[in-house]
Amino acid sequence: MWLYEILQGGKVLEEFLRPGAVLYEDNVEGWQQAVDEAAQPLLDAGTIRPEYVDAIKESIAKPGGTYMDLGSGVALAHARPEAGVVQTSLSALHVGQPFLLADDPDHPITTMFCLAAEDANKHLSLMQALATFLSSEANQERLAKVSSSQELESVLTAVEQ
Amino acid sequence: MKILTVCSTGLGSSFMTQLNIEKALKQLGVSGVETDHMDLGSATPNDADVFFMGRDIADSGQGLGDVVALNSLIDMNEITEKVKAALERHGVQVPGKE
């Protein structure tokens, strides 16, 4: 089965990005702060519980936790649904000055998505939209140049999938 | 032939990599290759012919067999190139188009 061919089209990213869930900071003190800030809109909306944020941090701190680094300065912060996901949702934080995922100089990050996946199936369309978006070099370049939350939002939502 | 993508949770990074590998297979014009994603702890050597994962967990995955380490999970050039090499390694015909 070609998952990739399912659910083509539609503005899926926009659908899952909650209002106010797109953030910009010039600087963060480290990856922990980045996770806290990226997760806050989902906490505020009640789509994740506080323990989900703890689970993400624990994962990152463990050996191999940098698997969340997707490349091109983009990280996908996430943990298992049972760690505290209430509803499938997504938020994004762009930081002007790169921070180091897991304090590892090999993993400088400028954009962190916080993904809450309710279960393995419901986030199919969201992941497909995100994969399509992020695997485009043009989008990677646009993302790298973001300098405000409004700009980040327009980059993430203005693109036709 | 089956390609499995692996990450620590088996939900986010590995799923995204699976979708990008499917995109690469489509671009390469190859059909009939099965794909799936899983967490590193659950994957066994019998689950697939080739295992794709991020470079940081590739060492932990070595026992799985044919392990391909990716520097980036969203770089389509790298993914397409490494998928093509894996297909050729396993005797799958890749049509000449990119």
PDB file of C-alpha atoms in Angstrom, chain B residues 10 58 63:
ATOM      1  CA  GLY B  10       8.209   4.164  16.292  1.00  0.00           C
ATOM      2  CA  ALA B  58      22.247   3.150  13.750  1.00  0.00           C
ATOM      3  CA  GLY B  63      22.009  -6.433  15.022  1.00  0.00           C
TER       4      GLY B  63
END
